[in-house]
Amino acid sequence: MSVIVLRNLSHCYPPNRVALSNINLQVEKGERVALLGRSGSGKSTLLRCINGLVTPTGGSAIVLDRELRDLSEREKRDLRRRAGMIFQDYALIDRLDVLTNVLVGRLGYLSTLPTLFRLFPKDDIEKAKGVINDVGLAGYERTQVRRLSGGQRQRVGIARALVQEPEIILADEPTANLDIRTADEALQLLIQLSEQRHATLVLSLMDVRAARQFCHRIVALREAHLVFNGPAETFSDEVMEKIYY
Ligand SMILES: Nc1ncnc2c1ncn2[C@@H]1O[C@H](COP(=O)(O)OP(=O)(O)O)[C@@H](O)[C@H]1O
Ligand SMILES: [Mg+2]
């Protein structure tokens, strides 16, 4: 079953910056797909089109059986919960503690009022504590995020995406600012937790080695065009040259 179907997807930022050009891509349920490409090739834009943060200027995106173009704002919010995003800088709120940052991931479920007063339902708090434990941060619930290391912050970002119980996890260079070992550990954790939840994972990576090692399939962009789409083991050094040089 395909959970993401992109047909001739294009995006142009005003006035005339073409970020994606006629992308055709299908992702199956439970797959783990790495998105490679130089900086500026369109990776972030592609991920943002998949969860409705960017509205494509051409073509079609069907995500979890819904054509994105047809969704109301409310339906888009629901989609963003079902296709959760882990941002490059983790988009955490530094002054708030780990538990509150993770609970922010549950906001999609709440009406505005309790959100304003940061009153979260007991169930949500229990769920948040559960994922904090899953990412190895038990005991840090009340620690301000600004006191954490890069690797720990990344785990908070993962927990915040997982607490939404997403069917698709989109991760935008989730390990960009980590040393190689911390990055590998964070990736392995993300993979293990998404597999346990039978979630589909699409992640952009700077690291070709990690893409080959940890993903089933590699999709590569070059200057807004999709130039490679195949099993990770067929991503040869020749292909790599073509994409980066
Ligand atoms: N908000 C924006 N407004 C205008 N141009 C943008 C915007 N975001 C990205 N771009 C441009 O679109 C292209 C693709 O960017 P992006 O999707 O961020 O690539 P990547 O994530 O691979 O680095 C780049 O040329 C970038 O400068
Ligand atoms: Mg990017």
Coordinates of C-alpha atoms and ligand atoms in Angstrom, one line a residue:
M1 CA 0.0 0.0 0.0
S2 CA 1.4 3.4 -1.0
V3 CA 1.2 6.0 1.8
I4 CA 2.8 8.7 -0.3
V5 CA 2.1 9.2 -4.0
L6 CA 3.6 12.3 -5.8
R7 CA 2.8 12.9 -9.4
N8 CA 4.6 15.5 -11.4
L9 CA 5.0 17.5 -8.2
S10 CA 6.5 20.9 -8.7
H11 CA 7.1 23.8 -6.5
C12 CA 8.2 27.3 -7.4
Y13 CA 8.9 29.9 -4.7
P14 CA 8.1 33.4 -5.8
P15 CA 9.1 35.1 -7.9
N16 CA 10.8 32.3 -9.9
R17 CA 12.9 29.9 -7.7
V18 CA 12.1 26.4 -8.9
A19 CA 12.7 24.1 -5.9
L20 CA 11.0 21.0 -7.2
S21 CA 10.4 20.0 -10.8
N22 CA 8.1 17.2 -11.9
I23 CA 8.8 14.8 -9.0
N24 CA 7.3 11.3 -9.3
L25 CA 7.6 9.2 -6.2
Q26 CA 5.8 6.5 -4.4
V27 CA 6.5 5.4 -0.8
E28 CA 5.1 2.1 0.6
K29 CA 3.8 1.6 4.1
G30 CA 6.6 0.7 6.5
E31 CA 9.4 1.7 4.0
R32 CA 12.5 3.7 5.1
V33 CA 13.5 6.1 2.4
A34 CA 16.6 8.4 2.5
L35 CA 16.5 11.6 0.6
L36 CA 19.9 12.8 -0.6
G37 CA 21.1 15.8 -2.5
R38 CA 23.3 18.9 -2.2
S39 CA 22.2 21.8 -0.1
G40 CA 19.5 23.7 -2.1
S41 CA 18.5 20.7 -4.2
G42 CA 14.9 20.7 -2.8
K43 CA 14.9 18.1 0.1
S44 CA 13.3 20.3 2.7
T45 CA 10.7 21.6 0.2
L46 CA 9.8 18.0 -0.7
L47 CA 9.3 17.0 2.9
R48 CA 7.3 20.1 3.5
C49 CA 5.0 19.3 0.5
I50 CA 4.3 15.9 1.9
N51 CA 2.8 17.2 5.1
G52 CA 1.2 20.3 3.7
L53 CA 3.5 22.9 5.2
V54 CA 4.3 24.0 1.6
T55 CA 1.5 24.0 -1.0
P56 CA 3.0 22.7 -4.3
T57 CA 2.5 25.0 -7.3
G58 CA 2.0 22.0 -9.6
G59 CA 1.1 18.3 -9.8
S60 CA -0.4 16.2 -7.1
A61 CA 0.4 14.8 -3.7
I62 CA -1.7 12.0 -2.2
V63 CA -0.7 11.3 1.3
L64 CA -2.4 8.6 3.4
D65 CA -5.1 8.4 0.6
R66 CA -5.9 12.1 0.6
E67 CA -5.1 14.6 -2.1
L68 CA -3.5 17.5 -0.3
R69 CA -4.9 20.1 -2.6
D70 CA -8.4 19.2 -1.4
L71 CA -7.8 19.5 2.3
S72 CA -9.2 22.3 4.5
E73 CA -6.8 23.9 7.0
R74 CA -8.3 21.7 9.7
E75 CA -7.7 18.6 7.7
K76 CA -4.2 19.7 7.0
R77 CA -3.6 20.0 10.8
D78 CA -4.8 16.5 11.2
L79 CA -2.5 15.4 8.3
R80 CA 0.5 17.0 10.1
R81 CA -0.2 14.9 13.1
R82 CA -0.5 11.7 11.0
A83 CA 2.7 12.7 9.0
G84 CA 4.8 14.1 11.8
M85 CA 7.9 16.2 11.1
I86 CA 11.2 16.2 12.9
F87 CA 13.0 19.5 12.1
Q88 CA 16.6 20.0 11.4
D89 CA 17.1 22.3 14.4
Y90 CA 14.5 20.2 16.3
A91 CA 12.4 23.4 16.7
L92 CA 12.4 23.0 20.5
I93 CA 11.4 25.8 23.0
D94 CA 14.6 26.3 25.0
R95 CA 13.0 27.8 28.1
L96 CA 10.5 25.0 28.5
D97 CA 11.2 21.6 30.0
V98 CA 11.4 18.3 28.2
L99 CA 7.9 17.2 29.1
T100 CA 6.3 20.4 27.9
N101 CA 8.3 20.3 24.7
V102 CA 7.1 16.8 24.0
L103 CA 3.5 17.7 24.9
V104 CA 3.5 20.4 22.3
G105 CA 3.4 17.5 19.9
R106 CA -0.1 16.7 21.3
L107 CA -1.5 20.1 20.6
G108 CA -3.1 19.0 17.4
Y109 CA -5.6 17.1 19.6
L110 CA -6.5 20.0 21.9
S111 CA -8.8 23.0 21.6
T112 CA -7.1 26.4 22.0
L113 CA -8.0 27.1 25.6
P114 CA -6.2 24.4 27.5
T115 CA -3.3 25.0 25.1
L116 CA -3.0 28.6 26.2
F117 CA -2.8 27.7 29.8
R118 CA -0.6 24.7 29.1
L119 CA -3.0 22.4 30.8
F120 CA -2.6 19.0 29.3
P121 CA -4.9 16.1 29.8
K122 CA -3.6 13.4 32.1
D123 CA -3.6 10.8 29.3
D124 CA -1.4 13.1 27.2
I125 CA 1.0 13.5 30.1
E126 CA 1.2 9.8 30.5
K127 CA 1.8 9.2 26.8
A128 CA 4.5 11.9 26.8
K129 CA 6.3 10.4 29.7
G130 CA 6.1 7.0 27.9
V131 CA 7.9 8.3 24.8
I132 CA 10.4 10.3 26.9
N133 CA 11.3 6.9 28.5
D134 CA 11.4 5.2 25.1
V135 CA 14.0 7.7 23.8
G136 CA 16.2 7.2 26.9
L137 CA 15.4 10.5 28.7
A138 CA 13.6 9.2 31.8
G139 CA 14.4 11.5 34.7
Y140 CA 14.8 14.6 32.4
E141 CA 11.1 15.4 32.2
R142 CA 11.5 18.7 34.2
T143 CA 14.9 19.7 32.8
Q144 CA 14.9 22.8 30.6
V145 CA 15.8 21.9 27.0
R146 CA 18.5 24.5 26.9
R147 CA 20.5 22.5 29.4
L148 CA 20.6 19.4 27.2
S149 CA 23.4 18.2 24.8
G150 CA 22.8 18.1 21.1
G151 CA 22.1 14.3 21.1
Q152 CA 19.6 14.7 24.0
R153 CA 17.9 17.6 22.2
Q154 CA 17.6 15.4 19.1
R155 CA 15.9 12.7 21.3
V156 CA 13.4 15.3 22.5
G157 CA 12.7 16.1 18.9
I158 CA 12.1 12.4 18.2
A159 CA 9.9 12.1 21.2
R160 CA 7.8 15.1 20.2
A161 CA 7.2 13.6 16.8
L162 CA 6.4 10.1 18.2
V163 CA 3.9 11.3 20.8
Q164 CA 1.6 12.2 17.9
E165 CA 1.5 8.5 17.0
P166 CA 2.2 9.4 13.4
E167 CA 1.8 6.9 10.5
I168 CA 4.5 8.7 8.6
I169 CA 7.6 10.3 10.1
L170 CA 9.3 13.0 8.0
A171 CA 12.8 14.0 9.3
D172 CA 14.7 16.8 7.8
E173 CA 18.4 16.2 8.3
P174 CA 17.7 15.0 11.8
T175 CA 21.4 14.4 12.6
A176 CA 23.0 17.3 10.9
N177 CA 24.5 18.9 14.0
L178 CA 25.7 15.8 15.7
D179 CA 29.0 14.0 15.8
I180 CA 29.1 10.8 13.7
R181 CA 28.6 8.4 16.6
T182 CA 25.8 10.4 18.3
A183 CA 24.2 10.7 14.9
D184 CA 24.3 7.0 14.3
E185 CA 22.8 6.3 17.7
A186 CA 20.1 8.8 17.2
L187 CA 19.3 7.3 13.7
Q188 CA 19.2 3.8 15.1
L189 CA 16.9 4.9 17.8
L190 CA 14.6 6.7 15.4
I191 CA 14.5 3.6 13.2
Q192 CA 13.9 1.2 16.0
L193 CA 11.0 3.3 17.4
S194 CA 9.4 3.9 14.1
E195 CA 9.6 0.2 13.2
Q196 CA 8.0 -0.8 16.5
R197 CA 5.1 1.6 15.6
H198 CA 5.0 0.3 11.9
A199 CA 5.5 3.9 10.8
T200 CA 6.9 4.8 7.4
L201 CA 10.1 6.9 7.6
V202 CA 11.3 9.5 5.0
L203 CA 14.4 11.3 6.1
S204 CA 16.8 13.7 4.4
L205 CA 20.4 13.1 5.2
M206 CA 23.7 14.7 4.5
D207 CA 25.5 11.5 5.2
V208 CA 25.6 9.1 2.2
R209 CA 27.1 6.3 4.3
A210 CA 24.2 6.5 6.8
A211 CA 21.7 6.5 4.0
R212 CA 23.2 3.3 2.5
Q213 CA 23.6 1.6 5.9
F214 CA 20.3 2.4 7.5
C215 CA 17.7 2.8 4.7
H216 CA 15.9 0.5 2.3
R217 CA 15.8 3.0 -0.6
I218 CA 17.5 6.1 -1.6
V219 CA 16.0 9.0 -3.5
A220 CA 18.3 11.7 -4.7
L221 CA 17.6 15.2 -5.9
R222 CA 19.7 17.5 -8.0
E223 CA 18.7 21.0 -8.7
A224 CA 15.0 20.3 -8.1
H225 CA 15.0 17.1 -10.2
L226 CA 14.7 13.6 -9.0
V227 CA 17.8 11.9 -10.4
F228 CA 18.0 8.6 -8.6
N229 CA 15.4 6.3 -7.0
G230 CA 16.4 2.8 -6.1
P231 CA 17.4 0.2 -3.5
A232 CA 20.1 1.6 -1.2
E233 CA 22.6 -1.1 -2.3
T234 CA 22.4 0.1 -5.9
F235 CA 23.5 3.7 -5.0
S236 CA 27.0 3.3 -6.4
D237 CA 30.0 5.7 -6.1
E238 CA 29.3 6.6 -9.8
V239 CA 25.8 7.7 -8.9
M240 CA 27.1 9.6 -5.9
E241 CA 29.5 11.5 -8.2
K242 CA 26.6 12.5 -10.5
I243 CA 24.6 13.8 -7.6
Y244 CA 27.2 15.8 -5.7
Y245 CA 29.7 16.9 -8.5
Ligands
LIG1 N1 11.0 30.1 1.6 C1 11.7 30.1 0.5 N2 11.6 31.2 -0.3 C2 12.3 31.2 -1.5 N3 13.2 30.3 -1.9 C3 13.3 29.2 -1.1 C4 12.6 29.1 0.2 N4 13.0 27.9 0.8 C5 13.9 27.3 -0.1 N5 14.1 28.1 -1.2 C6 15.0 27.8 -2.3 O1 14.5 26.6 -2.9 C7 15.6 25.7 -3.3 C8 15.4 24.4 -2.5 O2 15.6 24.6 -1.1 P1 15.4 23.5 0.0 O3 14.2 22.7 -0.3 O4 15.6 24.2 1.3 O5 16.7 22.6 -0.4 P2 17.5 21.6 0.6 O6 16.7 21.3 1.8 O7 17.9 20.4 -0.3 O8 18.8 22.4 1.0 C9 16.8 26.5 -2.9 O9 17.2 27.2 -4.1 C10 16.4 27.5 -1.9 O10 17.2 28.7 -1.9
MG2 MG 17.0 21.5 3.8

